[in-house]
Amino acid sequence: MKNTEQVFEQFPIKNIVVPIVVAILTTLIVEYLAKPWLEARKERLIRNRKQIDEVVFQFQKVSGSIATLLPDENNHPLKSRHNNVMLNNAKDGLYGIMEALSRLPYRYVKKHGEHIGKTMLFVGYLLSQVERAMGLDVMTLGAKNIDHIKCLALSLEYFDIYFLANVSYQDTQEKWYRRLFWNCLEKKKSESKVDKVLKDYGLEYKK
């Protein structure tokens, strides 16, 4: 009995109960308050990243489809069918770009709204040329139409690279120092190229 009393004197009950209560309360707070918030934030970050990825993927779809269009001098027997397939794929990709841009997170749009607006303007113009070519008779779909579309598509990279360079610095898909280099040294040059492309095709962007 005396030994028991000595133990309680050395380790008062409050020194045992208080840490247990604190541990239980901390667990409950984390489980019911902090954890849902952290999970929601994680899901939001993943969703936002996927949406930016979708923009890039659709750019790739359009560029790849238009790059493989066969010019007029190519006499392959399946040329018209091939070009129709590629034009249709490019059309889907262009609509995909506009859809993906419209679903970007609000804070991203607010920060990069000007470039997004310029991208929508150029994509709309390119889409009009693709749909025009798709509506032409096979006999009238000549090299000038295809070459013009191919030339337009070459300028997509000036719009696309902006989205590759402006992703979260916490993301590991693109090297942080490449994004930093672009933002510090290449951004102004890239913006000038975008403005030149729009001007060359008579497209005026108004803020």
PDB file of C-alpha atoms in Angstrom, residues 28-182:
ATOM      1  CA  LEU A  28     -10.998  14.561 -32.785  1.00  0.00           C
ATOM      2  CA  ILE A  29     -10.147  18.065 -33.981  1.00  0.00           C
ATOM      3  CA  VAL A  30      -7.845  16.761 -36.715  1.00  0.00           C
ATOM      4  CA  GLU A  31     -10.313  14.053 -37.742  1.00  0.00           C
ATOM      5  CA  TYR A  32     -13.465  16.172 -37.872  1.00  0.00           C
ATOM      6  CA  LEU A  33     -12.190  19.674 -38.625  1.00  0.00           C
ATOM      7  CA  ALA A  34      -8.726  19.753 -40.167  1.00  0.00           C
ATOM      8  CA  LYS A  35      -8.821  16.498 -42.135  1.00  0.00           C
ATOM      9  CA  PRO A  36     -11.908  17.338 -44.263  1.00  0.00           C
ATOM     10  CA  TRP A  37     -10.391  20.738 -45.081  1.00  0.00           C
ATOM     11  CA  LEU A  38      -7.066  19.162 -46.047  1.00  0.00           C
ATOM     12  CA  GLU A  39      -8.809  16.528 -48.174  1.00  0.00           C
ATOM     13  CA  ALA A  40     -10.907  19.190 -49.905  1.00  0.00           C
ATOM     14  CA  ARG A  41      -7.812  21.287 -50.600  1.00  0.00           C
ATOM     15  CA  LYS A  42      -5.983  18.262 -51.968  1.00  0.00           C
ATOM     16  CA  GLU A  43      -8.883  17.407 -54.280  1.00  0.00           C
ATOM     17  CA  ARG A  44      -9.090  21.012 -55.446  1.00  0.00           C
ATOM     18  CA  LEU A  45      -5.363  21.163 -56.242  1.00  0.00           C
ATOM     19  CA  ILE A  46      -5.563  17.885 -58.157  1.00  0.00           C
ATOM     20  CA  ARG A  47      -8.626  19.058 -60.086  1.00  0.00           C
ATOM     21  CA  ASN A  48      -6.998  22.388 -60.969  1.00  0.00           C
ATOM     22  CA  ARG A  49      -3.827  20.682 -62.123  1.00  0.00           C
ATOM     23  CA  LYS A  50      -5.813  18.242 -64.258  1.00  0.00           C
ATOM     24  CA  GLN A  51      -7.653  21.141 -65.864  1.00  0.00           C
ATOM     25  CA  ILE A  52      -4.420  22.866 -66.871  1.00  0.00           C
ATOM     26  CA  ASP A  53      -3.160  19.518 -68.158  1.00  0.00           C
ATOM     27  CA  GLU A  54      -6.317  19.224 -70.244  1.00  0.00           C
ATOM     28  CA  VAL A  55      -5.568  22.564 -71.908  1.00  0.00           C
ATOM     29  CA  VAL A  56      -2.085  21.332 -72.820  1.00  0.00           C
ATOM     30  CA  PHE A  57      -3.367  17.947 -74.029  1.00  0.00           C
ATOM     31  CA  GLN A  58      -5.891  19.594 -76.349  1.00  0.00           C
ATOM     32  CA  PHE A  59      -3.173  21.854 -77.762  1.00  0.00           C
ATOM     33  CA  GLN A  60      -1.146  18.730 -78.527  1.00  0.00           C
ATOM     34  CA  LYS A  61      -4.147  17.106 -80.194  1.00  0.00           C
ATOM     35  CA  VAL A  62      -4.659  20.085 -82.491  1.00  0.00           C
ATOM     36  CA  SER A  63      -0.974  20.513 -83.353  1.00  0.00           C
ATOM     37  CA  GLY A  64      -0.501  16.822 -84.076  1.00  0.00           C
ATOM     38  CA  SER A  65      -3.626  16.586 -86.233  1.00  0.00           C
ATOM     39  CA  ILE A  66      -2.844  19.629 -88.372  1.00  0.00           C
ATOM     40  CA  ALA A  67       0.828  18.722 -88.721  1.00  0.00           C
ATOM     41  CA  THR A  68      -0.161  15.455 -90.420  1.00  0.00           C
ATOM     42  CA  LEU A  69      -2.444  17.021 -93.041  1.00  0.00           C
ATOM     43  CA  LEU A  70      -1.371  16.001 -96.538  1.00  0.00           C
ATOM     44  CA  PRO A  71      -0.706  18.910 -98.945  1.00  0.00           C
ATOM     45  CA  ASP A  72      -2.197  19.192-102.420  1.00  0.00           C
ATOM     46  CA  GLU A  73       0.882  17.820-104.204  1.00  0.00           C
ATOM     47  CA  ASN A  74       0.546  14.550-102.325  1.00  0.00           C
ATOM     48  CA  ASN A  75      -1.249  12.056-104.575  1.00  0.00           C
ATOM     49  CA  HIS A  76      -2.034   9.356-102.073  1.00  0.00           C
ATOM     50  CA  PRO A  77      -5.379   7.717-102.969  1.00  0.00           C
ATOM     51  CA  LEU A  78      -6.660   8.177 -99.415  1.00  0.00           C
ATOM     52  CA  LYS A  79      -5.518  11.786 -99.113  1.00  0.00           C
ATOM     53  CA  SER A  80      -8.980  13.355 -98.963  1.00  0.00           C
ATOM     54  CA  ARG A  81     -10.199  10.812 -96.426  1.00  0.00           C
ATOM     55  CA  HIS A  82      -7.045  11.252 -94.339  1.00  0.00           C
ATOM     56  CA  ASN A  83      -7.328  15.035 -94.354  1.00  0.00           C
ATOM     57  CA  ASN A  84     -10.994  14.902 -93.403  1.00  0.00           C
ATOM     58  CA  VAL A  85     -10.142  12.705 -90.416  1.00  0.00           C
ATOM     59  CA  MET A  86      -7.307  15.002 -89.317  1.00  0.00           C
ATOM     60  CA  LEU A  87      -9.390  18.155 -89.772  1.00  0.00           C
ATOM     61  CA  ASN A  88     -12.207  16.638 -87.742  1.00  0.00           C
ATOM     62  CA  ASN A  89      -9.749  15.675 -85.010  1.00  0.00           C
ATOM     63  CA  ALA A  90      -8.296  19.183 -85.029  1.00  0.00           C
ATOM     64  CA  LYS A  91     -11.810  20.605 -84.789  1.00  0.00           C
ATOM     65  CA  ASP A  92     -12.553  18.478 -81.720  1.00  0.00           C
ATOM     66  CA  GLY A  93      -9.260  19.586 -80.169  1.00  0.00           C
ATOM     67  CA  LEU A  94      -9.976  23.270 -80.768  1.00  0.00           C
ATOM     68  CA  TYR A  95     -13.386  22.982 -79.151  1.00  0.00           C
ATOM     69  CA  GLY A  96     -11.619  21.040 -76.393  1.00  0.00           C
ATOM     70  CA  ILE A  97      -9.195  23.929 -75.799  1.00  0.00           C
ATOM     71  CA  MET A  98     -12.046  26.406 -75.425  1.00  0.00           C
ATOM     72  CA  GLU A  99     -13.930  24.077 -73.098  1.00  0.00           C
ATOM     73  CA  ALA A 100     -10.830  23.428 -70.973  1.00  0.00           C
ATOM     74  CA  LEU A 101     -10.041  27.149 -70.764  1.00  0.00           C
ATOM     75  CA  SER A 102     -13.559  27.883 -69.577  1.00  0.00           C
ATOM     76  CA  ARG A 103     -13.106  25.390 -66.723  1.00  0.00           C
ATOM     77  CA  LEU A 104      -9.834  26.752 -65.348  1.00  0.00           C
ATOM     78  CA  PRO A 105      -9.955  27.794 -61.675  1.00  0.00           C
ATOM     79  CA  TYR A 106     -11.116  31.331 -60.984  1.00  0.00           C
ATOM     80  CA  ARG A 107      -7.874  32.488 -59.369  1.00  0.00           C
ATOM     81  CA  TYR A 108      -5.863  31.234 -62.340  1.00  0.00           C
ATOM     82  CA  VAL A 109      -8.190  32.982 -64.793  1.00  0.00           C
ATOM     83  CA  LYS A 110      -8.008  36.207 -62.808  1.00  0.00           C
ATOM     84  CA  LYS A 111      -4.222  36.150 -62.857  1.00  0.00           C
ATOM     85  CA  HIS A 112      -3.751  35.030 -66.468  1.00  0.00           C
ATOM     86  CA  GLY A 113      -6.949  36.386 -68.006  1.00  0.00           C
ATOM     87  CA  GLU A 114      -5.280  38.433 -70.732  1.00  0.00           C
ATOM     88  CA  HIS A 115      -3.401  35.501 -72.218  1.00  0.00           C
ATOM     89  CA  ILE A 116      -6.471  33.270 -71.922  1.00  0.00           C
ATOM     90  CA  GLY A 117      -8.471  35.880 -73.849  1.00  0.00           C
ATOM     91  CA  LYS A 118      -5.840  36.067 -76.591  1.00  0.00           C
ATOM     92  CA  THR A 119      -5.743  32.286 -76.782  1.00  0.00           C
ATOM     93  CA  MET A 120      -9.516  32.067 -77.163  1.00  0.00           C
ATOM     94  CA  LEU A 121      -9.369  34.685 -79.916  1.00  0.00           C
ATOM     95  CA  PHE A 122      -6.719  32.828 -81.909  1.00  0.00           C
ATOM     96  CA  VAL A 123      -8.254  29.398 -81.331  1.00  0.00           C
ATOM     97  CA  GLY A 124     -11.614  30.715 -82.559  1.00  0.00           C
ATOM     98  CA  TYR A 125      -9.990  32.015 -85.741  1.00  0.00           C
ATOM     99  CA  LEU A 126      -8.143  28.753 -86.366  1.00  0.00           C
ATOM    100  CA  LEU A 127     -11.364  26.829 -85.736  1.00  0.00           C
ATOM    101  CA  SER A 128     -13.183  28.942 -88.323  1.00  0.00           C
ATOM    102  CA  GLN A 129     -10.497  28.066 -90.896  1.00  0.00           C
ATOM    103  CA  VAL A 130     -10.666  24.362 -90.057  1.00  0.00           C
ATOM    104  CA  GLU A 131     -14.464  24.288 -90.291  1.00  0.00           C
ATOM    105  CA  ARG A 132     -14.311  26.235 -93.543  1.00  0.00           C
ATOM    106  CA  ALA A 133     -11.905  23.676 -94.992  1.00  0.00           C
ATOM    107  CA  MET A 134     -14.153  20.842 -93.814  1.00  0.00           C
ATOM    108  CA  GLY A 135     -17.099  22.462 -95.595  1.00  0.00           C
ATOM    109  CA  LEU A 136     -15.271  22.800 -98.914  1.00  0.00           C
ATOM    110  CA  ASP A 137     -15.742  20.308-101.679  1.00  0.00           C
ATOM    111  CA  VAL A 138     -12.869  17.828-101.968  1.00  0.00           C
ATOM    112  CA  MET A 139     -12.015  19.191-105.403  1.00  0.00           C
ATOM    113  CA  THR A 140     -11.680  22.761-104.110  1.00  0.00           C
ATOM    114  CA  LEU A 141      -9.747  21.874-100.957  1.00  0.00           C
ATOM    115  CA  GLY A 142      -6.354  22.835-102.332  1.00  0.00           C
ATOM    116  CA  ALA A 143      -2.868  23.428-101.014  1.00  0.00           C
ATOM    117  CA  LYS A 144      -3.619  27.041-100.144  1.00  0.00           C
ATOM    118  CA  ASN A 145      -6.290  26.019 -97.663  1.00  0.00           C
ATOM    119  CA  ILE A 146      -4.163  23.285 -96.106  1.00  0.00           C
ATOM    120  CA  ASP A 147      -0.986  25.360 -96.083  1.00  0.00           C
ATOM    121  CA  HIS A 148      -2.789  28.272 -94.444  1.00  0.00           C
ATOM    122  CA  ILE A 149      -4.116  26.027 -91.681  1.00  0.00           C
ATOM    123  CA  LYS A 150      -0.683  24.465 -91.191  1.00  0.00           C
ATOM    124  CA  CYS A 151       0.899  27.918 -90.958  1.00  0.00           C
ATOM    125  CA  LEU A 152      -1.693  28.979 -88.394  1.00  0.00           C
ATOM    126  CA  ALA A 153      -1.075  25.877 -86.313  1.00  0.00           C
ATOM    127  CA  LEU A 154       2.651  26.633 -86.095  1.00  0.00           C
ATOM    128  CA  SER A 155       1.751  29.675 -84.013  1.00  0.00           C
ATOM    129  CA  LEU A 156      -0.064  27.570 -81.419  1.00  0.00           C
ATOM    130  CA  GLU A 157       3.193  26.990 -79.561  1.00  0.00           C
ATOM    131  CA  TYR A 158       3.365  30.686 -78.593  1.00  0.00           C
ATOM    132  CA  PHE A 159       0.031  30.338 -76.817  1.00  0.00           C
ATOM    133  CA  ASP A 160       0.624  26.837 -75.454  1.00  0.00           C
ATOM    134  CA  ILE A 161       3.975  27.514 -73.779  1.00  0.00           C
ATOM    135  CA  TYR A 162       2.383  30.084 -71.478  1.00  0.00           C
ATOM    136  CA  PHE A 163       0.265  27.404 -69.811  1.00  0.00           C
ATOM    137  CA  LEU A 164       3.261  25.090 -69.471  1.00  0.00           C
ATOM    138  CA  ALA A 165       5.258  27.832 -67.776  1.00  0.00           C
ATOM    139  CA  ASN A 166       2.523  29.083 -65.466  1.00  0.00           C
ATOM    140  CA  VAL A 167       1.624  26.145 -63.290  1.00  0.00           C
ATOM    141  CA  SER A 168       1.956  25.886 -59.531  1.00  0.00           C
ATOM    142  CA  TYR A 169       5.533  25.978 -58.256  1.00  0.00           C
ATOM    143  CA  GLN A 170       4.571  23.076 -56.003  1.00  0.00           C
ATOM    144  CA  ASP A 171       3.992  20.923 -59.044  1.00  0.00           C
ATOM    145  CA  THR A 172       6.750  18.491 -59.953  1.00  0.00           C
ATOM    146  CA  GLN A 173       5.771  17.744 -63.534  1.00  0.00           C
ATOM    147  CA  GLU A 174       7.677  20.711 -64.926  1.00  0.00           C
ATOM    148  CA  LYS A 175      11.050  21.651 -63.475  1.00  0.00           C
ATOM    149  CA  TRP A 176      10.726  24.751 -61.308  1.00  0.00           C
ATOM    150  CA  TYR A 177      13.882  26.354 -62.690  1.00  0.00           C
ATOM    151  CA  ARG A 178      12.559  26.082 -66.257  1.00  0.00           C
ATOM    152  CA  ARG A 179       9.391  27.911 -65.268  1.00  0.00           C
ATOM    153  CA  LEU A 180      11.401  30.483 -63.363  1.00  0.00           C
ATOM    154  CA  PHE A 181      13.698  31.025 -66.361  1.00  0.00           C
ATOM    155  CA  TRP A 182      10.697  31.476 -68.670  1.00  0.00           C
TER     156      TRP A 182
END
